[in-house]
mmCIF file of C-alpha atoms in Angstrom:
data_model
loop_
_atom_site.group_PDB
_atom_site.id
_atom_site.type_symbol
_atom_site.label_atom_id
_atom_site.label_comp_id
_atom_site.label_asym_id
_atom_site.label_seq_id
_atom_site.Cartn_x
_atom_site.Cartn_y
_atom_site.Cartn_z
ATOM 1 C CA UNK C 1 -3.400 -55.699 -2.383
ATOM 2 C CA UNK C 2 -5.211 -54.342 -5.413
ATOM 3 C CA UNK C 3 -4.085 -55.847 -8.726
ATOM 4 C CA UNK C 4 -4.210 -52.388 -10.294
ATOM 5 C CA UNK C 5 -1.284 -51.164 -8.173
ATOM 6 C CA UNK C 6 2.080 -52.701 -8.998
ATOM 7 C CA UNK C 7 4.456 -53.424 -6.149
ATOM 8 C CA UNK C 8 6.905 -50.552 -5.486
ATOM 9 C CA UNK C 9 5.079 -48.103 -7.777
ATOM 10 C CA UNK C 10 3.033 -45.144 -6.499
ATOM 11 C CA UNK C 11 -0.629 -45.000 -7.467
ATOM 12 C CA UNK C 12 -1.122 -42.862 -10.583
ATOM 13 C CA UNK C 13 -2.611 -39.428 -9.940
ATOM 14 C CA UNK C 14 -5.202 -37.989 -12.278
ATOM 15 C CA UNK C 15 -3.554 -36.013 -15.068
ATOM 16 C CA UNK C 16 -4.180 -32.241 -14.947
ATOM 17 C CA UNK C 17 -6.943 -30.926 -17.196
ATOM 18 C CA UNK C 18 -5.505 -29.365 -20.354
ATOM 19 C CA UNK C 19 -6.802 -26.567 -22.530
ATOM 20 C CA UNK C 20 -7.470 -29.092 -25.283
ATOM 21 C CA UNK C 21 -9.686 -31.096 -22.894
ATOM 22 C CA UNK C 22 -11.871 -28.046 -22.265
ATOM 23 C CA UNK C 23 -11.981 -27.308 -26.021
ATOM 24 C CA UNK C 24 -13.062 -30.867 -26.801
ATOM 25 C CA UNK C 25 -15.870 -30.700 -24.241
ATOM 26 C CA UNK C 26 -17.163 -27.358 -25.540
ATOM 27 C CA UNK C 27 -16.669 -28.296 -29.193
ATOM 28 C CA UNK C 28 -14.406 -25.436 -30.228
ATOM 29 C CA UNK C 29 -10.689 -25.051 -30.904
ATOM 30 C CA UNK C 30 -8.166 -24.614 -28.053
ATOM 31 C CA UNK C 31 -7.249 -21.167 -29.402
ATOM 32 C CA UNK C 32 -10.874 -20.085 -29.030
ATOM 33 C CA UNK C 33 -10.852 -21.195 -25.387
ATOM 34 C CA UNK C 34 -7.549 -19.383 -24.790
ATOM 35 C CA UNK C 35 -8.750 -16.148 -26.364
ATOM 36 C CA UNK C 36 -12.083 -16.311 -24.548
ATOM 37 C CA UNK C 37 -10.364 -16.672 -21.176
ATOM 38 C CA UNK C 38 -8.064 -13.727 -21.891
ATOM 39 C CA UNK C 39 -10.697 -11.483 -23.459
ATOM 40 C CA UNK C 40 -14.231 -12.727 -22.627
ATOM 41 C CA UNK C 41 -15.853 -9.933 -24.621
ATOM 42 C CA UNK C 42 -14.699 -11.389 -27.969
ATOM 43 C CA UNK C 43 -17.108 -14.354 -27.809
ATOM 44 C CA UNK C 44 -20.893 -14.482 -27.531
ATOM 45 C CA UNK C 45 -22.508 -14.514 -24.113
ATOM 46 C CA UNK C 46 -23.842 -18.057 -24.617
ATOM 47 C CA UNK C 47 -20.420 -19.414 -25.620
ATOM 48 C CA UNK C 48 -18.736 -17.543 -22.788
ATOM 49 C CA UNK C 49 -21.080 -19.094 -20.224
ATOM 50 C CA UNK C 50 -20.558 -22.562 -21.728
ATOM 51 C CA UNK C 51 -16.771 -22.161 -21.569
ATOM 52 C CA UNK C 52 -16.823 -20.904 -17.992
ATOM 53 C CA UNK C 53 -19.144 -23.739 -16.981
ATOM 54 C CA UNK C 54 -16.788 -26.304 -18.546
ATOM 55 C CA UNK C 55 -13.743 -24.718 -16.885
ATOM 56 C CA UNK C 56 -15.507 -24.860 -13.510
ATOM 57 C CA UNK C 57 -16.756 -28.435 -13.894
ATOM 58 C CA UNK C 58 -13.465 -29.815 -15.174
ATOM 59 C CA UNK C 59 -11.266 -27.862 -12.769
ATOM 60 C CA UNK C 60 -9.084 -26.371 -15.494
ATOM 61 C CA UNK C 61 -6.288 -24.099 -14.195
ATOM 62 C CA UNK C 62 -4.657 -21.806 -16.807
ATOM 63 C CA UNK C 63 -0.902 -22.204 -17.211
ATOM 64 C CA UNK C 64 0.423 -18.672 -16.661
ATOM 65 C CA UNK C 65 3.931 -19.586 -17.791
ATOM 66 C CA UNK C 66 2.580 -20.863 -21.094
ATOM 67 C CA UNK C 67 0.402 -17.779 -21.379
ATOM 68 C CA UNK C 68 3.442 -15.546 -20.934
ATOM 69 C CA UNK C 69 5.304 -17.430 -23.675
ATOM 70 C CA UNK C 70 2.373 -17.204 -26.063
ATOM 71 C CA UNK C 71 1.374 -13.604 -25.399
ATOM 72 C CA UNK C 72 2.579 -10.224 -24.250
ATOM 73 C CA UNK C 73 2.352 -11.014 -20.537
ATOM 74 C CA UNK C 74 1.365 -13.617 -17.937
ATOM 75 C CA UNK C 75 -1.780 -11.847 -16.730
ATOM 76 C CA UNK C 76 -0.317 -10.816 -13.365
ATOM 77 C CA UNK C 77 0.080 -7.320 -11.937
ATOM 78 C CA UNK C 78 2.925 -7.276 -9.422
ATOM 79 C CA UNK C 79 2.707 -4.919 -6.430
ATOM 80 C CA UNK C 80 5.927 -4.177 -4.539
ATOM 81 C CA UNK C 81 5.411 -2.493 -1.166
ATOM 82 C CA UNK C 82 7.383 -1.977 2.048
ATOM 83 C CA UNK C 83 4.277 -2.014 4.233
ATOM 84 C CA UNK C 84 2.058 -5.024 3.559
ATOM 85 C CA UNK C 85 2.212 -5.767 7.310
ATOM 86 C CA UNK C 86 0.843 -2.357 8.356
ATOM 87 C CA UNK C 87 -2.837 -1.576 8.957
ATOM 88 C CA UNK C 88 -2.736 1.488 6.732
ATOM 89 C CA UNK C 89 -1.858 -0.553 3.652
ATOM 90 C CA UNK C 90 -5.132 -2.494 3.766
ATOM 91 C CA UNK C 91 -7.143 0.350 2.228
ATOM 92 C CA UNK C 92 -4.590 0.758 -0.554
ATOM 93 C CA UNK C 93 -4.974 -2.948 -1.341
ATOM 94 C CA UNK C 94 -8.770 -2.607 -1.405
ATOM 95 C CA UNK C 95 -8.496 0.190 -3.966
ATOM 96 C CA UNK C 96 -6.110 -1.808 -6.160
ATOM 97 C CA UNK C 97 -8.267 -4.943 -5.965
ATOM 98 C CA UNK C 98 -11.444 -2.965 -6.727
ATOM 99 C CA UNK C 99 -10.021 -1.684 -10.001
ATOM 100 C CA UNK C 100 -8.720 -5.046 -11.226
ATOM 101 C CA UNK C 101 -11.681 -7.139 -10.029
ATOM 102 C CA UNK C 102 -13.627 -7.089 -13.311
ATOM 103 C CA UNK C 103 -10.575 -7.604 -15.526
ATOM 104 C CA UNK C 104 -8.699 -10.762 -16.474
ATOM 105 C CA UNK C 105 -5.647 -9.655 -14.453
ATOM 106 C CA UNK C 106 -4.500 -11.127 -11.133
ATOM 107 C CA UNK C 107 -2.682 -9.132 -8.430
ATOM 108 C CA UNK C 108 0.400 -10.521 -6.690
ATOM 109 C CA UNK C 109 2.042 -8.761 -3.708
ATOM 110 C CA UNK C 110 5.585 -8.712 -2.364
ATOM 111 C CA UNK C 111 6.787 -6.994 0.808
ATOM 112 C CA UNK C 112 10.257 -5.391 1.204
ATOM 113 C CA UNK C 113 9.744 -4.472 4.903
ATOM 114 C CA UNK C 114 11.448 -1.105 4.198
ATOM 115 C CA UNK C 115 14.682 -2.758 3.021
ATOM 116 C CA UNK C 116 15.738 -0.530 0.132
ATOM 117 C CA UNK C 117 18.421 -2.967 -0.982
ATOM 118 C CA UNK C 118 15.777 -5.576 -1.803
ATOM 119 C CA UNK C 119 13.597 -3.381 -4.016
ATOM 120 C CA UNK C 120 15.608 -3.709 -7.232
ATOM 121 C CA UNK C 121 16.001 -7.465 -6.781
ATOM 122 C CA UNK C 122 12.256 -7.934 -6.407
ATOM 123 C CA UNK C 123 11.498 -5.801 -9.447
ATOM 124 C CA UNK C 124 14.069 -7.699 -11.519
ATOM 125 C CA UNK C 125 12.555 -11.014 -10.407
ATOM 126 C CA UNK C 126 9.043 -9.925 -11.349
ATOM 127 C CA UNK C 127 10.138 -8.584 -14.734
ATOM 128 C CA UNK C 128 11.643 -11.954 -15.707
ATOM 129 C CA UNK C 129 8.142 -13.434 -15.367
ATOM 130 C CA UNK C 130 6.604 -11.116 -18.025
ATOM 131 C CA UNK C 131 3.989 -9.420 -15.818
ATOM 132 C CA UNK C 132 1.229 -7.331 -17.358
ATOM 133 C CA UNK C 133 2.447 -4.426 -15.244
ATOM 134 C CA UNK C 134 3.993 -3.462 -11.911
ATOM 135 C CA UNK C 135 2.927 -1.102 -9.119
ATOM 136 C CA UNK C 136 5.731 0.130 -6.860
ATOM 137 C CA UNK C 137 3.851 1.332 -3.788
ATOM 138 C CA UNK C 138 6.276 3.257 -1.618
ATOM 139 C CA UNK C 139 9.868 2.704 -2.775
ATOM 140 C CA UNK C 140 12.547 3.896 -0.403
ATOM 141 C CA UNK C 141 15.022 4.760 -3.173
ATOM 142 C CA UNK C 142 14.837 4.908 -6.962
ATOM 143 C CA UNK C 143 18.599 4.891 -7.490
ATOM 144 C CA UNK C 144 18.745 1.203 -8.442
ATOM 145 C CA UNK C 145 15.153 1.027 -9.679
ATOM 146 C CA UNK C 146 15.307 3.655 -12.435
ATOM 147 C CA UNK C 147 17.635 1.700 -14.796
ATOM 148 C CA UNK C 148 15.280 -1.303 -14.554
ATOM 149 C CA UNK C 149 12.183 0.872 -15.026
ATOM 150 C CA UNK C 150 13.663 2.532 -18.127
ATOM 151 C CA UNK C 151 14.197 -0.862 -19.781
ATOM 152 C CA UNK C 152 11.083 -2.606 -18.460
ATOM 153 C CA UNK C 153 8.974 -4.425 -21.107
ATOM 154 C CA UNK C 154 5.760 -3.523 -19.253
ATOM 155 C CA UNK C 155 4.298 -0.344 -17.746
ATOM 156 C CA UNK C 156 5.215 0.480 -14.141
ATOM 157 C CA UNK C 157 3.086 2.765 -11.956
ATOM 158 C CA UNK C 158 4.053 4.316 -8.634
ATOM 159 C CA UNK C 159 2.671 5.385 -5.266
ATOM 160 C CA UNK C 160 5.239 7.901 -4.023
ATOM 161 C CA UNK C 161 6.068 11.005 -2.147
ATOM 162 C CA UNK C 162 5.832 13.590 -4.914
ATOM 163 C CA UNK C 163 9.436 14.673 -4.366
ATOM 164 C CA UNK C 164 10.680 11.322 -5.695
ATOM 165 C CA UNK C 165 11.990 10.707 -9.194
ATOM 166 C CA UNK C 166 9.219 9.102 -11.264
ATOM 167 C CA UNK C 167 7.402 11.634 -13.432
ATOM 168 C CA UNK C 168 4.888 9.351 -15.179
ATOM 169 C CA UNK C 169 2.202 6.997 -13.887
ATOM 170 C CA UNK C 170 2.501 8.476 -10.382
ATOM 171 C CA UNK C 171 -0.122 8.811 -7.638
ATOM 172 C CA UNK C 172 0.818 10.169 -4.224
ATOM 173 C CA UNK C 173 1.068 13.209 -2.007
ATOM 174 C CA UNK C 174 3.539 15.726 -0.648
ATOM 175 C CA UNK C 175 4.568 14.293 2.725
ATOM 176 C CA UNK C 176 6.567 17.433 3.576
ATOM 177 C CA UNK C 177 3.300 19.378 3.554
ATOM 178 C CA UNK C 178 1.596 16.502 5.405
ATOM 179 C CA UNK C 179 4.114 17.110 8.199
ATOM 180 C CA UNK C 180 3.968 20.896 8.083
ATOM 181 C CA UNK C 181 0.194 21.519 8.044
ATOM 182 C CA UNK C 182 -0.737 19.395 11.106
ATOM 183 C CA UNK C 183 2.063 21.154 13.012
ATOM 184 C CA UNK C 184 0.600 24.544 12.039
ATOM 185 C CA UNK C 185 -2.809 23.242 13.101
ATOM 186 C CA UNK C 186 -1.524 22.332 16.580
ATOM 187 C CA UNK C 187 0.170 25.741 16.923
ATOM 188 C CA UNK C 188 -3.103 27.422 15.920
ATOM 189 C CA UNK C 189 -4.870 25.590 18.761
ATOM 190 C CA UNK C 190 -2.556 27.140 21.325
ATOM 191 C CA UNK C 191 0.010 24.369 21.736
ATOM 192 C CA UNK C 192 3.685 25.346 21.620
ATOM 193 C CA UNK C 193 5.876 22.485 22.897
ATOM 194 C CA UNK C 194 4.876 20.058 20.142
ATOM 195 C CA UNK C 195 6.650 16.712 19.961
ATOM 196 C CA UNK C 196 7.059 14.605 16.829
ATOM 197 C CA UNK C 197 6.740 10.830 17.282
ATOM 198 C CA UNK C 198 8.197 8.683 14.483
ATOM 199 C CA UNK C 199 11.301 6.822 13.432
ATOM 200 C CA UNK C 200 12.004 8.498 10.110
ATOM 201 C CA UNK C 201 12.532 4.946 8.840
ATOM 202 C CA UNK C 202 11.381 5.710 5.299
ATOM 203 C CA UNK C 203 11.407 8.623 2.892
ATOM 204 C CA UNK C 204 7.779 9.563 3.621
ATOM 205 C CA UNK C 205 8.232 9.896 7.385
ATOM 206 C CA UNK C 206 11.534 11.743 6.891
ATOM 207 C CA UNK C 207 9.764 14.251 4.658
ATOM 208 C CA UNK C 208 7.120 14.762 7.352
ATOM 209 C CA UNK C 209 9.851 15.381 9.934
ATOM 210 C CA UNK C 210 11.302 18.032 7.619
ATOM 211 C CA UNK C 211 7.905 19.713 7.312
ATOM 212 C CA UNK C 212 7.379 19.640 11.072
ATOM 213 C CA UNK C 213 10.850 21.048 11.762
ATOM 214 C CA UNK C 214 10.460 23.878 9.240
ATOM 215 C CA UNK C 215 7.193 25.063 10.810
ATOM 216 C CA UNK C 216 8.529 24.791 14.361
ATOM 217 C CA UNK C 217 11.617 26.812 13.395
ATOM 218 C CA UNK C 218 9.461 29.477 11.741
ATOM 219 C CA UNK C 219 7.478 29.725 14.978
ATOM 220 C CA UNK C 220 10.678 29.911 17.061
ATOM 221 C CA UNK C 221 9.636 26.718 18.845
ATOM 222 C CA UNK C 222 11.986 24.074 17.465
ATOM 223 C CA UNK C 223 13.734 21.832 19.998
ATOM 224 C CA UNK C 224 15.485 18.636 18.762
ATOM 225 C CA UNK C 225 14.614 16.946 22.066
ATOM 226 C CA UNK C 226 10.964 17.022 20.972
ATOM 227 C CA UNK C 227 11.653 14.568 18.100
ATOM 228 C CA UNK C 228 11.574 11.009 19.377
ATOM 229 C CA UNK C 229 11.354 7.585 17.762
ATOM 230 C CA UNK C 230 11.951 3.926 18.498
ATOM 231 C CA UNK C 231 13.334 0.839 16.822
ATOM 232 C CA UNK C 232 10.065 -1.107 17.068
ATOM 233 C CA UNK C 233 7.215 -0.749 14.536
ATOM 234 C CA UNK C 234 4.597 1.959 15.144
ATOM 235 C CA UNK C 235 2.343 0.216 17.651
ATOM 236 C CA UNK C 236 0.281 1.296 20.650
ATOM 237 C CA UNK C 237 2.769 -0.013 23.212
ATOM 238 C CA UNK C 238 5.548 1.995 21.602
ATOM 239 C CA UNK C 239 3.410 5.134 21.853
ATOM 240 C CA UNK C 240 3.135 4.667 25.618
ATOM 241 C CA UNK C 241 6.874 4.019 25.920
ATOM 242 C CA UNK C 242 7.863 7.041 23.826
ATOM 243 C CA UNK C 243 5.598 9.382 25.764
ATOM 244 C CA UNK C 244 7.005 8.150 29.080
ATOM 245 C CA UNK C 245 10.548 8.803 27.815
ATOM 246 C CA UNK C 246 9.557 12.198 26.434
ATOM 247 C CA UNK C 247 8.053 13.399 29.725
ATOM 248 C CA UNK C 248 11.324 12.616 31.488
ATOM 249 C CA UNK C 249 13.391 14.803 29.191
ATOM 250 C CA UNK C 250 10.794 17.452 28.215
ATOM 251 C CA UNK C 251 8.335 17.735 31.140
ATOM 252 C CA UNK C 252 6.550 20.768 29.667
ATOM 253 C CA UNK C 253 5.579 19.082 26.367
ATOM 254 C CA UNK C 254 1.981 20.077 25.587
ATOM 255 C CA UNK C 255 1.239 18.291 22.277
ATOM 256 C CA UNK C 256 2.247 15.218 20.295
ATOM 257 C CA UNK C 257 2.106 14.782 16.523
ATOM 258 C CA UNK C 258 2.347 10.993 16.099
ATOM 259 C CA UNK C 259 3.135 9.378 12.760
ATOM 260 C CA UNK C 260 0.472 6.717 13.147
ATOM 261 C CA UNK C 261 -2.845 6.444 14.942
ATOM 262 C CA UNK C 262 -1.470 3.425 16.841
ATOM 263 C CA UNK C 263 1.265 5.621 18.339
ATOM 264 C CA UNK C 264 -1.301 8.330 19.108
ATOM 265 C CA UNK C 265 -3.517 5.808 20.893
ATOM 266 C CA UNK C 266 -0.543 4.755 23.025
ATOM 267 C CA UNK C 267 0.014 8.394 24.018
ATOM 268 C CA UNK C 268 -3.667 8.728 24.928
ATOM 269 C CA UNK C 269 -3.562 5.581 27.099
ATOM 270 C CA UNK C 270 -0.398 6.757 28.868
ATOM 271 C CA UNK C 271 -1.977 10.162 29.530
ATOM 272 C CA UNK C 272 -4.966 8.481 31.180
ATOM 273 C CA UNK C 273 -2.647 6.340 33.286
ATOM 274 C CA UNK C 274 -0.794 9.482 34.449
ATOM 275 C CA UNK C 275 -3.889 11.618 34.981
ATOM 276 C CA UNK C 276 -2.954 14.043 32.182
ATOM 277 C CA UNK C 277 -6.052 15.698 30.741
ATOM 278 C CA UNK C 278 -6.498 15.478 26.948
ATOM 279 C CA UNK C 279 -6.878 17.941 25.225
ATOM 280 C CA UNK C 280 -6.561 20.534 28.010
ATOM 281 C CA UNK C 281 -3.033 19.657 29.180
ATOM 282 C CA UNK C 282 -1.880 17.714 26.135
ATOM 283 C CA UNK C 283 -3.042 17.739 22.527
ATOM 284 C CA UNK C 284 -2.661 14.628 20.368
ATOM 285 C CA UNK C 285 -2.721 14.334 16.568
ATOM 286 C CA UNK C 286 -2.324 10.986 14.821
ATOM 287 C CA UNK C 287 -1.838 9.998 11.198
ATOM 288 C CA UNK C 288 -3.850 7.745 8.831
ATOM 289 C CA UNK C 289 -7.372 8.080 10.318
ATOM 290 C CA UNK C 290 -7.745 4.392 11.124
ATOM 291 C CA UNK C 291 -11.242 3.222 12.049
ATOM 292 C CA UNK C 292 -10.753 3.198 15.821
ATOM 293 C CA UNK C 293 -9.643 6.841 15.863
ATOM 294 C CA UNK C 294 -13.220 8.143 15.775
ATOM 295 C CA UNK C 295 -14.402 5.857 18.588
ATOM 296 C CA UNK C 296 -11.838 6.151 21.382
ATOM 297 C CA UNK C 297 -12.480 8.676 24.165
ATOM 298 C CA UNK C 298 -11.588 11.373 23.476
ATOM 299 C CA UNK C 299 -11.652 10.723 19.745
ATOM 300 C CA UNK C 300 -8.346 11.260 17.958
ATOM 301 C CA UNK C 301 -7.533 14.237 15.792
ATOM 302 C CA UNK C 302 -5.650 12.769 12.851
ATOM 303 C CA UNK C 303 -4.488 13.204 9.259
ATOM 304 C CA UNK C 304 -6.681 11.473 6.691
ATOM 305 C CA UNK C 305 -4.959 10.004 3.640
ATOM 306 C CA UNK C 306 -7.310 8.759 0.866
ATOM 307 C CA UNK C 307 -5.504 5.419 0.669
ATOM 308 C CA UNK C 308 -8.297 3.501 -1.047
ATOM 309 C CA UNK C 309 -8.610 6.214 -3.696
ATOM 310 C CA UNK C 310 -4.832 6.192 -4.181
ATOM 311 C CA UNK C 311 -4.923 2.424 -4.727
ATOM 312 C CA UNK C 312 -7.804 2.648 -7.185
ATOM 313 C CA UNK C 313 -6.275 5.505 -9.151
ATOM 314 C CA UNK C 314 -2.808 3.982 -9.472
ATOM 315 C CA UNK C 315 -4.401 0.688 -10.594
ATOM 316 C CA UNK C 316 -6.562 2.524 -13.121
ATOM 317 C CA UNK C 317 -3.521 4.412 -14.399
ATOM 318 C CA UNK C 318 -1.605 1.146 -14.844
ATOM 319 C CA UNK C 319 -4.560 -0.637 -16.461
ATOM 320 C CA UNK C 320 -4.881 2.111 -19.066
ATOM 321 C CA UNK C 321 -1.173 1.799 -19.832
ATOM 322 C CA UNK C 322 -1.460 -2.001 -20.182
ATOM 323 C CA UNK C 323 -4.307 -1.464 -22.657
ATOM 324 C CA UNK C 324 -2.324 1.236 -24.496
ATOM 325 C CA UNK C 325 -4.925 3.844 -23.534
ATOM 326 C CA UNK C 326 -3.879 7.399 -22.599
ATOM 327 C CA UNK C 327 -4.224 8.186 -18.854
ATOM 328 C CA UNK C 328 -6.493 10.979 -17.621
ATOM 329 C CA UNK C 329 -3.442 12.301 -15.765
ATOM 330 C CA UNK C 330 0.180 11.140 -15.621
ATOM 331 C CA UNK C 331 0.879 12.488 -12.133
ATOM 332 C CA UNK C 332 -1.798 12.837 -9.434
ATOM 333 C CA UNK C 333 -1.575 14.544 -6.026
ATOM 334 C CA UNK C 334 -4.292 12.950 -3.883
ATOM 335 C CA UNK C 335 -3.606 15.270 -0.964
ATOM 336 C CA UNK C 336 -4.702 14.830 2.665
ATOM 337 C CA UNK C 337 -6.964 16.461 5.223
ATOM 338 C CA UNK C 338 -6.806 17.130 8.967
ATOM 339 C CA UNK C 339 -9.711 15.570 10.887
ATOM 340 C CA UNK C 340 -10.141 17.655 14.051
ATOM 341 C CA UNK C 341 -11.618 15.642 16.940
ATOM 342 C CA UNK C 342 -11.621 15.561 20.711
ATOM 343 C CA UNK C 343 -7.913 15.059 21.356
ATOM 344 C CA UNK C 344 -7.075 18.671 20.450
ATOM 345 C CA UNK C 345 -8.538 21.959 21.676
#
């Protein structure tokens, strides 16, 4: 047994590198190192490179808790979302990450899985950690959030349906219109028995159902049996299952407006299995314009949402607020567009 290890005592681990260790190596004060890491532009390029090289070589990891105590915030932007597990959220994340990439801020995500009762608790937890700012990307309800937002010590930006409460630092779209216009599009292509596929599990999908229903009523075509959803997440297998159930109760259905491209793909697969010709006998419109939608056969008509742009713009809006700079706009409607492809006439 080595003489350097006493019996019954664990070997000593190397002590973590401290800010003062980096300062000693570079030959400047710890406060200079701290300021340079927070705001690299305040030091010369040569000193900045020397500091970064020392940080890399020594393996220094900034203490965010200490940073929060010493400054206005801990350098983290918190993102609260109900949909981190869904394909469509990826582009939103890319937009957010793109905007913060060249800053000294770090992004941290938390997923509510559409549980409205957890939203306020998550926000409260983040706020106790002194974040630089918060993005709430798709809150189900603002009833419990608004009192926390009003008293928050940092700016909070939002991705919302534009009917929701926040009036400042908001980027989103009108989901009622995003339900109404694709329905009008399908009617204009000669379809009349148009089904709506979706659970209405969140405020955005419920608003789209309202838009769909309003247009179908105006056309004298509304039938509640044409609205169908399931308890499972919006996946391809569920699309097949829902279409099979729909054909049993509404055999003359001639179009489906699905609330995700995964659901729409399931409808397309089930049509092929049943020998139903698309778009001649059945039209299909999806939602989100995921990558595969342009490459299936026939390609899917769908609703394009500029998710990456939404992510970038809400991050930019928040960053300006963190820096006490006025935003270009306080409330932005990013809109949507209908991409007509082979699955509709």
